[in-house]
Coordinates of C-alpha atoms and ligand atoms in Angstrom, one line a residue:
M1 CA 10.3 15.2 21.1
Q2 CA 7.3 13.9 22.9
E3 CA 7.8 11.3 25.9
N4 CA 5.6 8.1 25.9
I5 CA 3.2 8.5 23.3
S6 CA 0.5 6.8 21.6
L7 CA 0.5 6.1 18.0
K8 CA -3.4 5.3 17.4
P9 CA -3.5 8.6 14.8
Y10 CA -0.1 7.3 13.0
N11 CA -2.2 4.4 11.6
T12 CA -4.5 3.4 10.0
F13 CA -6.1 0.0 12.5
G14 CA -6.3 2.3 15.4
V15 CA -4.4 -0.2 17.4
D16 CA -3.6 1.5 20.8
I17 CA 0.7 1.7 21.4
N18 CA 2.6 3.4 22.7
A19 CA 6.2 4.7 21.5
K20 CA 8.8 5.6 24.2
Y21 CA 9.7 8.9 21.8
F22 CA 8.4 10.6 19.3
I23 CA 9.2 13.4 16.3
E24 CA 7.0 14.7 13.2
V25 CA 9.8 16.2 10.6
Q26 CA 9.0 18.5 7.8
T27 CA 12.5 19.0 6.2
I28 CA 15.2 16.9 5.9
E29 CA 17.7 18.8 7.7
E30 CA 15.3 17.9 10.9
L31 CA 15.0 14.0 10.0
K32 CA 19.2 14.2 10.1
D33 CA 19.0 15.2 13.5
A34 CA 16.3 12.8 14.6
V35 CA 18.4 9.6 12.9
N36 CA 21.5 11.2 15.0
Y37 CA 20.2 11.7 18.1
S38 CA 19.1 7.8 17.4
K39 CA 22.2 6.9 17.4
D40 CA 23.7 9.2 19.8
H41 CA 21.1 7.4 21.7
A42 CA 21.4 3.5 21.1
L43 CA 17.4 4.1 20.0
Q44 CA 15.5 1.8 16.8
V45 CA 14.1 4.0 15.2
L46 CA 10.7 3.5 13.5
F47 CA 9.3 5.7 10.0
L48 CA 5.9 6.5 9.9
G49 CA 4.3 8.3 7.2
G50 CA 0.6 7.5 5.9
G51 CA 0.4 4.3 8.9
S52 CA -1.6 2.7 5.9
N53 CA 0.5 -0.8 5.8
I54 CA 1.7 -1.5 9.8
L55 CA 0.4 -3.6 12.2
F56 CA 1.2 -2.3 15.6
T57 CA 1.7 -6.0 18.2
K58 CA 3.5 -4.5 21.7
D59 CA 4.6 -1.0 22.6
F60 CA 7.7 0.3 21.3
D61 CA 10.2 1.5 22.7
G62 CA 12.9 3.7 20.3
L63 CA 12.1 6.8 18.6
A64 CA 8.7 7.2 16.1
I65 CA 10.0 9.3 12.9
K66 CA 6.6 10.8 11.4
L67 CA 8.1 12.3 8.5
S68 CA 6.3 14.7 7.4
L69 CA 7.9 16.8 4.4
K70 CA 5.6 18.2 2.0
G71 CA 5.8 19.7 -1.5
I72 CA 4.8 19.5 -5.1
D73 CA 7.0 20.4 -8.3
E74 CA 6.7 20.1 -11.7
K75 CA 9.1 19.8 -14.7
D76 CA 7.3 19.6 -18.3
I77 CA 9.5 17.2 -20.2
N78 CA 8.4 17.5 -23.9
E79 CA 4.6 18.7 -25.2
N80 CA 2.9 15.9 -23.6
E81 CA 5.0 14.5 -20.7
I82 CA 5.8 16.3 -17.2
L83 CA 7.5 15.0 -14.4
V84 CA 5.6 15.6 -11.6
T85 CA 7.9 14.6 -7.6
A86 CA 5.7 14.9 -4.5
K87 CA 8.2 15.3 -0.8
A88 CA 6.7 12.0 1.1
G89 CA 4.4 13.2 3.9
E90 CA 2.2 14.2 0.9
N91 CA -1.3 12.4 1.5
W92 CA -1.7 10.1 -1.9
H93 CA -5.1 10.7 -2.6
E94 CA -4.9 14.6 -1.9
F95 CA -1.2 14.1 -4.8
V96 CA -3.9 12.2 -7.0
M97 CA -6.0 14.6 -7.2
Y98 CA -4.2 17.4 -7.7
T99 CA -2.6 16.1 -11.3
L100 CA -6.3 15.3 -11.3
K101 CA -7.4 19.1 -11.5
K102 CA -4.7 19.3 -13.5
N103 CA -5.4 17.4 -16.4
Y104 CA -2.3 15.5 -16.0
G105 CA -2.5 11.4 -16.3
G106 CA -1.2 8.3 -15.4
L107 CA -1.9 8.1 -11.1
E108 CA -6.2 7.3 -11.7
N109 CA -5.9 4.2 -11.6
L110 CA -4.3 4.8 -8.1
S111 CA -6.9 7.0 -6.9
L112 CA -8.2 6.0 -2.8
I113 CA -5.4 4.6 -2.1
P114 CA -4.6 5.2 1.8
G115 CA -1.0 5.9 3.1
N116 CA 1.9 8.7 2.3
V117 CA 3.3 9.6 -1.3
G118 CA 6.8 8.4 0.4
T119 CA 5.6 4.7 0.9
S120 CA 4.0 4.0 -2.5
P121 CA 7.6 2.5 -3.6
M122 CA 8.6 0.7 -0.7
Q123 CA 6.0 -2.1 -2.2
N124 CA 5.1 -0.6 -5.5
I125 CA 1.2 -0.1 -5.2
G126 CA -1.3 -0.4 -7.3
A127 CA -4.1 -1.6 -7.7
Y128 CA -7.0 -1.6 -11.4
G129 CA -4.5 -1.9 -13.9
T130 CA -1.8 -0.1 -12.5
E131 CA 1.2 0.0 -10.8
I132 CA 3.0 2.7 -9.6
K133 CA 6.2 1.2 -11.5
D134 CA 3.9 2.0 -14.5
I135 CA 5.1 5.6 -14.0
F136 CA 8.0 6.3 -11.9
I137 CA 10.7 8.0 -12.6
S138 CA 12.9 7.6 -9.6
C139 CA 12.4 9.0 -5.9
T140 CA 15.5 10.5 -3.4
V141 CA 16.2 9.1 -0.3
L142 CA 18.5 8.8 2.6
D143 CA 20.9 6.3 3.5
L144 CA 21.3 6.0 7.4
T145 CA 24.1 4.1 7.2
D146 CA 26.2 7.2 5.8
L147 CA 22.8 10.3 6.1
E148 CA 23.8 11.3 2.1
L149 CA 21.3 11.4 -0.9
K150 CA 20.7 8.8 -3.6
T151 CA 18.3 8.7 -6.2
F152 CA 17.0 5.6 -7.3
S153 CA 16.0 5.5 -11.0
L154 CA 13.4 3.0 -12.3
E155 CA 15.9 -0.4 -12.8
Q156 CA 17.4 0.2 -9.1
C157 CA 13.9 -0.4 -7.7
H158 CA 13.6 -3.7 -8.6
F159 CA 9.9 -3.7 -8.7
G160 CA 7.2 -6.6 -8.9
Y161 CA 4.1 -7.2 -7.3
R162 CA 3.4 -5.4 -4.3
D163 CA 7.5 -5.6 -3.7
S164 CA 10.7 -3.6 -4.0
I165 CA 14.3 -3.0 -2.9
F166 CA 13.6 -1.4 -0.2
K167 CA 11.5 -4.2 1.3
Q168 CA 14.3 -6.5 0.3
E169 CA 18.1 -6.1 0.6
G170 CA 18.1 -2.3 0.8
K171 CA 15.2 -3.4 4.4
G172 CA 15.9 -0.5 6.8
R173 CA 18.3 1.4 5.2
H174 CA 16.5 3.9 3.3
V175 CA 14.3 6.5 3.8
I176 CA 12.1 7.9 1.3
L177 CA 12.0 10.8 1.0
E178 CA 10.5 11.9 -2.8
V179 CA 9.2 10.5 -5.5
S180 CA 9.0 11.6 -9.4
F181 CA 6.4 9.9 -12.0
K182 CA 5.9 11.1 -15.5
L183 CA 2.8 12.1 -16.4
T184 CA 0.9 12.7 -19.6
K185 CA -0.4 16.2 -20.2
K186 CA -2.4 14.7 -23.4
D187 CA -2.7 11.7 -24.9
H188 CA -3.4 10.3 -21.8
H189 CA -3.1 6.5 -21.4
I190 CA -6.8 5.4 -20.4
K191 CA -6.9 2.2 -19.3
T192 CA -10.1 0.7 -18.5
E193 CA -9.3 -3.2 -19.2
Y194 CA -10.3 -3.9 -15.3
G195 CA -13.2 -5.8 -14.8
A196 CA -15.2 -3.6 -12.7
I197 CA -13.5 -0.6 -14.4
K198 CA -15.4 -1.4 -17.1
T199 CA -19.3 -2.0 -15.8
E200 CA -18.0 0.6 -14.3
L201 CA -17.9 2.8 -16.1
E202 CA -20.6 1.5 -18.8
N203 CA -23.8 1.9 -15.4
S204 CA -22.9 5.3 -15.8
A205 CA -22.9 5.2 -19.3
I206 CA -19.8 6.1 -20.3
T207 CA -18.0 5.5 -23.3
H208 CA -15.1 7.7 -24.1
P209 CA -13.6 8.0 -20.8
T210 CA -11.3 10.7 -19.7
I211 CA -8.7 9.9 -17.1
Q212 CA -11.5 12.4 -14.3
D213 CA -14.4 9.7 -15.6
V214 CA -11.7 6.4 -14.8
S215 CA -11.1 8.0 -11.1
K216 CA -14.2 8.5 -10.6
A217 CA -15.0 4.9 -11.5
V218 CA -12.0 3.8 -9.5
I219 CA -13.7 5.7 -6.6
N220 CA -16.8 4.0 -6.6
I221 CA -15.3 0.9 -7.0
R222 CA -13.4 1.0 -3.8
Q223 CA -16.3 3.1 -1.3
S224 CA -18.1 -0.2 -2.7
K225 CA -16.4 -2.4 -1.3
L226 CA -13.7 -1.4 1.1
P227 CA -13.9 -0.4 4.5
D228 CA -13.5 3.7 5.6
P229 CA -9.9 3.3 7.7
K230 CA -11.6 6.7 9.0
E231 CA -14.7 5.1 9.9
T232 CA -13.6 1.7 11.1
G233 CA -10.0 0.4 11.3
N234 CA -8.3 -1.5 8.6
A235 CA -4.5 -1.3 6.7
G236 CA -6.5 -2.7 3.4
S237 CA -5.6 -6.0 1.9
F238 CA -3.8 -7.9 4.5
F239 CA -2.2 -10.4 2.2
K240 CA -0.7 -10.8 -1.1
N241 CA -2.4 -12.9 -4.1
P242 CA -0.3 -16.2 -3.1
T243 CA 0.9 -17.3 -6.3
I244 CA 1.1 -20.7 -7.6
P245 CA 2.8 -23.3 -9.7
L246 CA 0.2 -24.7 -12.5
A247 CA 0.8 -27.9 -11.9
Q248 CA -0.6 -26.9 -8.4
F249 CA -3.2 -24.3 -9.4
E250 CA -5.1 -27.7 -11.9
D251 CA -4.7 -30.0 -9.4
L252 CA -7.3 -27.8 -6.6
K253 CA -9.1 -27.0 -10.0
L254 CA -9.8 -30.5 -10.2
R255 CA -11.3 -30.5 -6.7
F256 CA -12.7 -26.9 -6.2
E257 CA -13.9 -25.9 -9.9
N258 CA -14.9 -22.4 -9.6
I259 CA -11.0 -21.4 -8.2
P260 CA -10.0 -18.3 -10.0
G261 CA -6.9 -17.9 -11.3
Y262 CA -4.4 -15.4 -13.5
P263 CA -2.3 -17.6 -15.1
N264 CA 1.5 -15.9 -15.9
G265 CA 3.8 -18.5 -17.7
D266 CA 4.0 -21.7 -15.5
V267 CA 2.5 -20.1 -12.3
V268 CA -1.1 -19.0 -11.2
K269 CA -2.0 -15.6 -9.4
V270 CA -4.5 -16.8 -7.2
P271 CA -6.9 -14.3 -5.3
A272 CA -6.8 -14.3 -1.7
G273 CA -9.3 -13.1 -1.1
W274 CA -12.0 -15.6 -2.1
L275 CA -9.3 -18.8 -1.0
I276 CA -10.2 -16.5 2.8
E277 CA -14.0 -16.8 1.9
Q278 CA -13.8 -20.2 0.8
C279 CA -12.9 -21.2 4.1
G280 CA -15.9 -19.2 5.8
W281 CA -14.3 -16.1 7.2
K282 CA -16.6 -13.5 4.9
G283 CA -17.8 -11.3 6.7
K284 CA -16.9 -13.3 10.4
Q285 CA -15.9 -11.8 13.6
I286 CA -13.8 -13.4 16.5
G287 CA -13.8 -10.7 19.6
N288 CA -12.5 -7.4 18.3
V289 CA -11.6 -7.8 14.1
A290 CA -12.9 -9.3 12.0
S291 CA -12.8 -10.2 7.8
H292 CA -14.3 -7.6 6.2
K293 CA -17.8 -8.7 5.2
L294 CA -17.6 -7.7 1.3
Q295 CA -14.2 -8.3 1.5
A296 CA -12.3 -11.4 3.3
L297 CA -9.0 -10.3 2.6
V298 CA -9.6 -7.6 4.3
I299 CA -9.3 -6.9 8.3
V300 CA -11.1 -4.4 10.3
N301 CA -11.1 -3.5 13.1
M302 CA -14.2 -3.6 14.1
T303 CA -15.5 -2.3 17.8
G304 CA -12.3 0.1 17.0
N305 CA -10.7 -1.5 20.1
A306 CA -8.9 -4.7 18.7
T307 CA -4.9 -4.8 20.0
G308 CA -3.2 -5.5 17.5
K309 CA -2.2 -9.4 19.2
E310 CA -5.4 -10.0 18.4
I311 CA -5.4 -8.5 14.9
F312 CA -2.2 -11.0 14.5
D313 CA -3.7 -14.1 15.9
F314 CA -7.1 -13.1 13.6
S315 CA -4.6 -13.6 10.8
T316 CA -2.2 -16.8 11.4
A317 CA -6.2 -18.2 12.7
I318 CA -7.1 -17.0 8.1
I319 CA -3.6 -18.1 6.9
S320 CA -3.9 -21.9 8.9
S321 CA -7.4 -22.3 7.1
V322 CA -5.9 -21.8 4.5
Q323 CA -3.2 -23.7 4.2
E324 CA -5.3 -27.2 5.5
K325 CA -8.0 -26.6 2.8
F326 CA -5.8 -25.0 -0.2
G327 CA -2.5 -26.5 0.5
I328 CA -1.4 -22.7 0.4
E329 CA 0.7 -20.5 2.6
L330 CA -0.3 -16.7 2.7
E331 CA 1.3 -13.7 3.1
R332 CA 1.3 -10.8 5.7
E333 CA 1.2 -8.1 3.3
V334 CA 1.0 -5.3 6.1
N335 CA 3.7 -5.1 8.2
I336 CA 4.3 -6.6 11.7
I337 CA 5.8 -4.6 14.5
Ligands
LIG401 N1 -12.9 -12.4 -3.8 C1 -14.3 -13.0 -3.3 N2 -14.0 -12.6 -2.0 C2 -14.0 -12.1 -1.8 C3 -12.8 -10.4 -1.5 C4 -12.7 -11.3 -3.2 O1 -14.3 -14.4 -3.7 O2 -13.9 -11.7 -0.3 C5 -12.6 -12.0 -5.6 C6 -13.1 -11.8 -6.1 O3 -14.6 -12.0 -6.9 C7 -12.4 -11.3 -7.7 C8 -11.3 -11.9 -6.8 O4 -10.9 -12.3 -5.7 O5 -13.1 -11.7 -8.4 C9 -10.5 -10.5 -6.5 O6 -11.5 -9.5 -5.7 P1 -10.5 -7.9 -6.5 O7 -10.5 -7.2 -7.2 O8 -11.4 -7.4 -4.7 O9 -9.0 -7.8 -5.9 P2 -8.5 -8.4 -5.1 O10 -7.4 -9.1 -6.1 O11 -9.0 -8.6 -3.5 C10 -6.1 -6.3 -5.9 C11 -5.3 -6.1 -4.6 C12 -6.3 -4.9 -3.8 C13 -7.0 -3.2 -5.0 C14 -7.5 -4.4 -5.6 C15 -8.3 -3.8 -7.3 C16 -3.7 -7.4 -3.0 C17 -3.0 -7.8 -2.3 N3 -4.4 -6.6 -3.4 O12 -7.4 -7.0 -4.6 O13 -5.4 -4.2 -3.3 O14 -7.6 -2.5 -5.0 O15 -6.8 -5.8 -6.4 O16 -7.1 -3.9 -7.5 O17 -3.1 -7.5 -5.0 C18 -4.4 -3.7 -0.7 O18 -3.5 -3.9 -1.3 O19 -4.6 -2.7 0.4 C19 -5.5 -3.1 -2.1 C20 -7.2 -3.2 -1.5

């Protein structure tokens, strides 16, 4: 266990704050020991995965536990399907690349998402027409109330858009240890209906894409507009895309005729990036913080020296602008600590 260490290397925003205590765990036993230590010493705990969806706004006065459990396991289900289980500390993108190398289908649209496997169920990560709920079978967790291992099935996870039981009723109660996915070995379900993928494949003159082609297309799209956290600190989309009632959307359409929206029954999902851009934030920098010049929904630590508070205040200013212009309240997607 280390004392007073900077968590800058452990969050993709690159915010420099200190944790009073820090430990990296590689096994369930080490994790239990760390949790018991925190209980014995009345320390608050914070679990760190890939640090790609977190904003630290102040020093952390407890025990930060970095989850580094590693390993990937495979079990045949039938001729066409395989159950692949990865431990929480596996890097998400490396895991996706591993499955594609073996020609297992299902995760290709989720290529290049930052973070680790263990945090993927938290917010039901999704991109380009796929969410993990589409291939998720179960996850094993450590229940912090009794230190027992438990399994959550797809139904029990209550997955929604960037949402799960682990962010709601179960918040702070479970540490995800491993996640199992059902992938295809052949007869892959190629998903190219998301506009940008189609265009990207057409540009490369690919008419019958493989899962590897879809992955490459997704990687190209992401690299063309999303900043690489290794170069410029960020946590991907900072806000969720808001869902508003159809009547409110129709009202807005009268005033803003180009407003994009994806209707679903009597509600409409509106791209937050568009709303933020319309308020003049795209590419705008205040101090060390900016809204990304190619994707307004992504807030970036431009200079590398931004404090968490600066980033948080910047996000508050965006929320106020969007509220004032459109009457829509944006909700942060990133966890604020
Ligand atoms: N748009 C703008 N201006 C912008 C950004 C976007 O007008 O600055 C418009 C685009 O023109 C487009 C629409 O907004 O019509 C949607 O944009 P995009 O395809 O980039 O997707 P998004 O809704 O902004 C979501 C996810 C991303 C995911 C992409 C692709 C959320 C909060 N974000 O972004 O996820 O990669 O779709 O599926 O749902 C993440 O969660 O960190 C993340 C990057």
